[in-house]
Coordinates of C-alpha atoms and ligand atoms in Angstrom, one line a residue:
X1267 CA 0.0 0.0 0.0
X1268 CA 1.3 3.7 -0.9
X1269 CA -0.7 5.6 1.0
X1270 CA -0.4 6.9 4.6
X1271 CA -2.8 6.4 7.5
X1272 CA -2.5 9.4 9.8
X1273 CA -4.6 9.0 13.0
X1274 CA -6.0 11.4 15.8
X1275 CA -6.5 10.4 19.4
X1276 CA -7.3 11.6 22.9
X1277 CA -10.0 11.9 25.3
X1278 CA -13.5 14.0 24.8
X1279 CA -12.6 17.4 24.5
X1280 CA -8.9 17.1 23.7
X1281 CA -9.1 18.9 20.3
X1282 CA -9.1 16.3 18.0
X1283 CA -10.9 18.3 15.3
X1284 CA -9.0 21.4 15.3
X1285 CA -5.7 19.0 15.0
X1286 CA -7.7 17.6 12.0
X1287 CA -7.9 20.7 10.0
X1288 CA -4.6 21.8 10.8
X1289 CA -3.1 18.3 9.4
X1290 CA -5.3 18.5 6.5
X1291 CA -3.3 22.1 5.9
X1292 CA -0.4 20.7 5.5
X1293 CA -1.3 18.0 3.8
X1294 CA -2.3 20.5 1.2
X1295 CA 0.7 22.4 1.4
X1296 CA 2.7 19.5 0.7
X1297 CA 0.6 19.2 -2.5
X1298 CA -1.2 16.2 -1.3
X1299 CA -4.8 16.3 -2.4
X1300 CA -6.0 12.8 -2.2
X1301 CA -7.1 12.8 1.6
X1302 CA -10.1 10.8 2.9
X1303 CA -11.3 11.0 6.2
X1304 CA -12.9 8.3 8.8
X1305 CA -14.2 8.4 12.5
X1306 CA -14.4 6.1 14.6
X1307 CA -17.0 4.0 16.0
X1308 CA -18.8 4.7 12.4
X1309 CA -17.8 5.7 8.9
X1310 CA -19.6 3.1 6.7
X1311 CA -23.6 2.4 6.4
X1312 CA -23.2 -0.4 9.0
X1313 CA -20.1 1.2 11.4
X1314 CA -22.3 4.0 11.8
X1315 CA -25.4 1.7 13.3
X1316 CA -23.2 0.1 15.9
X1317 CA -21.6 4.1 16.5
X1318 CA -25.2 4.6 17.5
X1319 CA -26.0 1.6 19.3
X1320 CA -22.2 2.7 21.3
X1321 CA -23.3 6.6 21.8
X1322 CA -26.8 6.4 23.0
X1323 CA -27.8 6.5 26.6
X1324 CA -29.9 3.5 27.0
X1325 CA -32.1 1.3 29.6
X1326 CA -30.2 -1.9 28.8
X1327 CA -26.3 -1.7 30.0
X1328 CA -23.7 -2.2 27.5
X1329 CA -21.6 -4.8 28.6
X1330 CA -18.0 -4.4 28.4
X1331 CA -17.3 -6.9 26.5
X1332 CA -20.6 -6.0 24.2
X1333 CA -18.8 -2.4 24.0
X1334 CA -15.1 -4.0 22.9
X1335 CA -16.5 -6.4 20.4
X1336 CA -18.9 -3.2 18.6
X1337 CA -16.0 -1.3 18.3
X1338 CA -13.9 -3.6 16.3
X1339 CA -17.0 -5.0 14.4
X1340 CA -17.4 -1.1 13.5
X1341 CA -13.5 -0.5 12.7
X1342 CA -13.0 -3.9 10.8
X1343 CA -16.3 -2.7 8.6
X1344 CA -14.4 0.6 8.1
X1345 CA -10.9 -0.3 7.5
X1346 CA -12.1 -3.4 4.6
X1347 CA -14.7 -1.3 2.9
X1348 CA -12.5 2.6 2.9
X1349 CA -9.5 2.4 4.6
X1350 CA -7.9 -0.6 2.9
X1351 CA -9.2 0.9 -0.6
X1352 CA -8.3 4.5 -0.1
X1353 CA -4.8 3.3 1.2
X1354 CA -4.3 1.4 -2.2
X1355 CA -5.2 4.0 -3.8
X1356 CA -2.4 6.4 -2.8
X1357 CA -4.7 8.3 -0.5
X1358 CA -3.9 9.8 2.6
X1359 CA -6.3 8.9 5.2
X1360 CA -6.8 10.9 8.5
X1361 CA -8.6 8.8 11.1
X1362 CA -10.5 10.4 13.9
X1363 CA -9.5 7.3 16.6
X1364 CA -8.9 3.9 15.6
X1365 CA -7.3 1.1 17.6
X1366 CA -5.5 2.8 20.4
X1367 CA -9.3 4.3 21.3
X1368 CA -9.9 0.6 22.1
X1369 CA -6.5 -0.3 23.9
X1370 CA -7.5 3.7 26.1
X1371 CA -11.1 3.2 26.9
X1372 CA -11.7 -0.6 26.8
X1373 CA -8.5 -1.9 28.1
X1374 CA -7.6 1.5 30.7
X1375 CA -10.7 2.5 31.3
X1376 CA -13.2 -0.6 31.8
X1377 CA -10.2 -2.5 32.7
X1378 CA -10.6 -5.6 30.1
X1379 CA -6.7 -7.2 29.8
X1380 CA -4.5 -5.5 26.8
X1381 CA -3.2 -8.9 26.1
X1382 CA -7.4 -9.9 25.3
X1383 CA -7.6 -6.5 23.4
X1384 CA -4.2 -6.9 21.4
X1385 CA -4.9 -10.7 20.4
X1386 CA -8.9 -9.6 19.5
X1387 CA -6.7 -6.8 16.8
X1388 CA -4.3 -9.5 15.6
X1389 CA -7.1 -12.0 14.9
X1390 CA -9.3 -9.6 13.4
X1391 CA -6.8 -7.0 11.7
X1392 CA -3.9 -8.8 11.5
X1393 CA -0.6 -6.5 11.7
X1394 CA -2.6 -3.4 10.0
X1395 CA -1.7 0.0 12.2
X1396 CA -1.5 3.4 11.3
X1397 CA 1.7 5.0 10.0
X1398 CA 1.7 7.9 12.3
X1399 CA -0.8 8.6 15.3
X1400 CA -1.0 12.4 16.8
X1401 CA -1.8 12.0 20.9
X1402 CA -3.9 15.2 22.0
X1403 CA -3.2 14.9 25.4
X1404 CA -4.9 16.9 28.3
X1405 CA -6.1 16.5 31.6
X1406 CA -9.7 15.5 31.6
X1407 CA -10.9 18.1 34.2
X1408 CA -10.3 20.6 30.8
X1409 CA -11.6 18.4 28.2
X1410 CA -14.7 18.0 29.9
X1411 CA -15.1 21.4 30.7
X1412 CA -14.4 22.6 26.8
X1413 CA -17.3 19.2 26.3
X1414 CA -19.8 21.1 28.4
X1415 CA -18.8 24.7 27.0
X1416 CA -20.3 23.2 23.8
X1417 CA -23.4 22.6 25.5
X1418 CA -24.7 20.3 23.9
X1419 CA -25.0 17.6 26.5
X1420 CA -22.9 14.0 27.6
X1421 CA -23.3 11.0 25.6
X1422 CA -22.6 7.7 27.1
X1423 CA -18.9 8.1 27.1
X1424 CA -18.9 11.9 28.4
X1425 CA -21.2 10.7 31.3
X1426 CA -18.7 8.8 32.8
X1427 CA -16.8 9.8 36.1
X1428 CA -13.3 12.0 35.9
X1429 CA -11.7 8.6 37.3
X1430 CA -12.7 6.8 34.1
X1431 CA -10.9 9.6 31.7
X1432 CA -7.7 9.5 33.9
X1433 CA -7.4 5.6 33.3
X1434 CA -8.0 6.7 29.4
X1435 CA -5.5 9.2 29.8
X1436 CA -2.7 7.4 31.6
X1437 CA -3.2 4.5 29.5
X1438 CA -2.9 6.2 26.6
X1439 CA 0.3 7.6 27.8
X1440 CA 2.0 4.5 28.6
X1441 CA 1.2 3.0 24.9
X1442 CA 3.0 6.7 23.9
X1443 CA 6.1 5.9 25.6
X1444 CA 6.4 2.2 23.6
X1445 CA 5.6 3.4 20.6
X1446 CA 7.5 6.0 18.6
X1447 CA 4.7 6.2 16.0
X1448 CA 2.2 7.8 18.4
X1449 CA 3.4 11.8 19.3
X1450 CA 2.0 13.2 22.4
X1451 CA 1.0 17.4 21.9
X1452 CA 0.6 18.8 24.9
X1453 CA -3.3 20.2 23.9
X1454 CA -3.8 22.5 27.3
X1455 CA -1.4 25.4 25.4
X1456 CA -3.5 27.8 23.9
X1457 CA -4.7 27.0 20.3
X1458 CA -2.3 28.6 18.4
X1459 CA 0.3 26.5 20.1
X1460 CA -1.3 23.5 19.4
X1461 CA -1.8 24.3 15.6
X1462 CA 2.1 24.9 15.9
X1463 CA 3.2 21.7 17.5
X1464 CA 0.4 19.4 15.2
X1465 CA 2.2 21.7 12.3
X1466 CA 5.6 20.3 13.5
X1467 CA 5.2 16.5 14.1
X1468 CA 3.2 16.4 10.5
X1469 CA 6.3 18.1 8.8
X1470 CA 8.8 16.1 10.1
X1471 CA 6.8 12.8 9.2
X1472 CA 6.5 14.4 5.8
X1473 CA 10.1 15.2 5.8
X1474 CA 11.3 11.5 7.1
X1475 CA 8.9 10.0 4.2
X1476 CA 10.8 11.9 1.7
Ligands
T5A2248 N1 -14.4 5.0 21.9 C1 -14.1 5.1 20.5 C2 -14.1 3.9 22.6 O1 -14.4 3.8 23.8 N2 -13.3 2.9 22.0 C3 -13.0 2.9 20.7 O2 -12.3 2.0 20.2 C4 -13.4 4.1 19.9 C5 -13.0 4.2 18.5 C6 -16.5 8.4 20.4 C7 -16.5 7.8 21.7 O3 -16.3 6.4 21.6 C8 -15.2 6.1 22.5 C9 -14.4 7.3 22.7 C10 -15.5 8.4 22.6 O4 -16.0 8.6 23.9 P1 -16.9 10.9 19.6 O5 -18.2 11.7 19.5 O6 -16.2 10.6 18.4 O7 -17.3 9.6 20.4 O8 -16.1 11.6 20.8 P2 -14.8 12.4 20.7 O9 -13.9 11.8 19.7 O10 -14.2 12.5 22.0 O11 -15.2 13.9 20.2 P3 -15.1 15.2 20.8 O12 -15.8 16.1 19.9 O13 -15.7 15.3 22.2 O14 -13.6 15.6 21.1 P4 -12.6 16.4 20.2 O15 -12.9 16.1 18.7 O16 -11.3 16.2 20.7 O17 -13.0 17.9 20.6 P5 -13.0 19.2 19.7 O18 -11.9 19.2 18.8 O19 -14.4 19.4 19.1 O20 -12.7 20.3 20.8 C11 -13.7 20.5 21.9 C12 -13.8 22.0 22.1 O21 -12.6 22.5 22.7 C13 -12.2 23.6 22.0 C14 -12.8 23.5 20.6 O22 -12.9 24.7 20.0 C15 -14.1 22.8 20.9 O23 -15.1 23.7 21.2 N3 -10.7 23.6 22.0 C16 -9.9 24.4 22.7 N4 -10.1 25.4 23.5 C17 -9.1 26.1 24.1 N5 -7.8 25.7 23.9 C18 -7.5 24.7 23.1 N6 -6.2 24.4 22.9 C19 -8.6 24.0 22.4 N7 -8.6 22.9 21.6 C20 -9.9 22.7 21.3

């Protein structure tokens, strides 16, 4: 495959989008044009259902397990039907989450073992990872205040307790420090900071892609 798979992660509020937009910018300076983009849970016909089925406060409680096994039914849907493709193609993809969401929330947050989650990705994705992934990482006590400051209410996720984000949080730091593919920008500088370090780490994948 020739294209590159660039992914965005962090906890609710952490600024995912804005590090989005400011990859797709250089992206374009670069010249690079063919860019798709995916979120995850959702991002075909059928990931989508199960990213509703994920979201949605309900009666009935979603098992853990339940919740792990959605998730990768949604991200094996997405990354056969468009990321695969796209990725053939020569396209650039920029993922909003993928795996590590499940390896954060699943495995740090509702405590399921990483050895179950990383054997469930091998079986079902084989060795299929993203080239680079961009860690937005702040302290949940702001992300779930800039959340609120949308006001637009808590899906299932948001409404968890401050405790359950810290486990995200810590755990995604501790896949950071194994993994020189996943760069950790400090998102509690102002924005303009932000744009500036996202800016960096994307030129200097750019630059050691040649
Ligand atoms: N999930 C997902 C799992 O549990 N396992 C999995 O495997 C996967 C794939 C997805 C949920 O599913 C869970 C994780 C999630 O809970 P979602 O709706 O996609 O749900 O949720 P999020 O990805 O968290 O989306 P958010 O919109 O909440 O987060 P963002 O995209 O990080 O937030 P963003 O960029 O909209 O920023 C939030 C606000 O903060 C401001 C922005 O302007 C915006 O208003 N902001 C800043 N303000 C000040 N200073 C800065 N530096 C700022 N940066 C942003």
């Amino acid at each position: 495959m020739t294209g590159r798979f660039i992914v965005v992660e962090g906890i609710e509020g952490a600024g995912k989008s804005t590090c989005i937009s400011v990859i797709e910018e250089v992206l374009k300076e670069h010249g690079i044009r063919n860019i798709e983009y995916t979120r995850e849970p959702g991002g075909t016909a059928i990931a989508e259902k199960l990213r509703t089925i994920l979201l949605e406060k309900g009666d009935e409680k979603v098992s853990d397990e339940t919740e792990l096994l959605l998730m990768y039914a949604s991200r094996v849907q997405l990354v056969d039907n468009r990321i695969r493709p796209a990725l053939e193609k020569d396209c650039y993809v920029i993922g909003d989450r993928h795996d590590l969401s499940s390896v954060a929330y699943q495995g740090g947050g509702r405590g399921i073992s990483l050895d179950l989650i990383k054997g469930l990705k091998k079986m079902v994705l084989g060795d299929f990872k993203p080239d680079l992934t961009v860690l937005m990482d702040v302290t949940p006590e702001i992300g779930l205040s800039r959340v609120d400051n949308r006001g637009q209410g808590r899906d299932r996720f948001e409404s968890e307790k401050l405790e359950f984000f810290t486990r995200v949080r810590n755990c995604y730091l501790s896949e950071a420090s194994s993994d020189p593919s996943i760069k950790v920008i400090d998102a509690t500088q102002p924005l303009e900071q932000v744009k500036q370090s996202v800016r960096t780490v994307l030129e200097d994948f750019l630059c050691s892609r040649g």
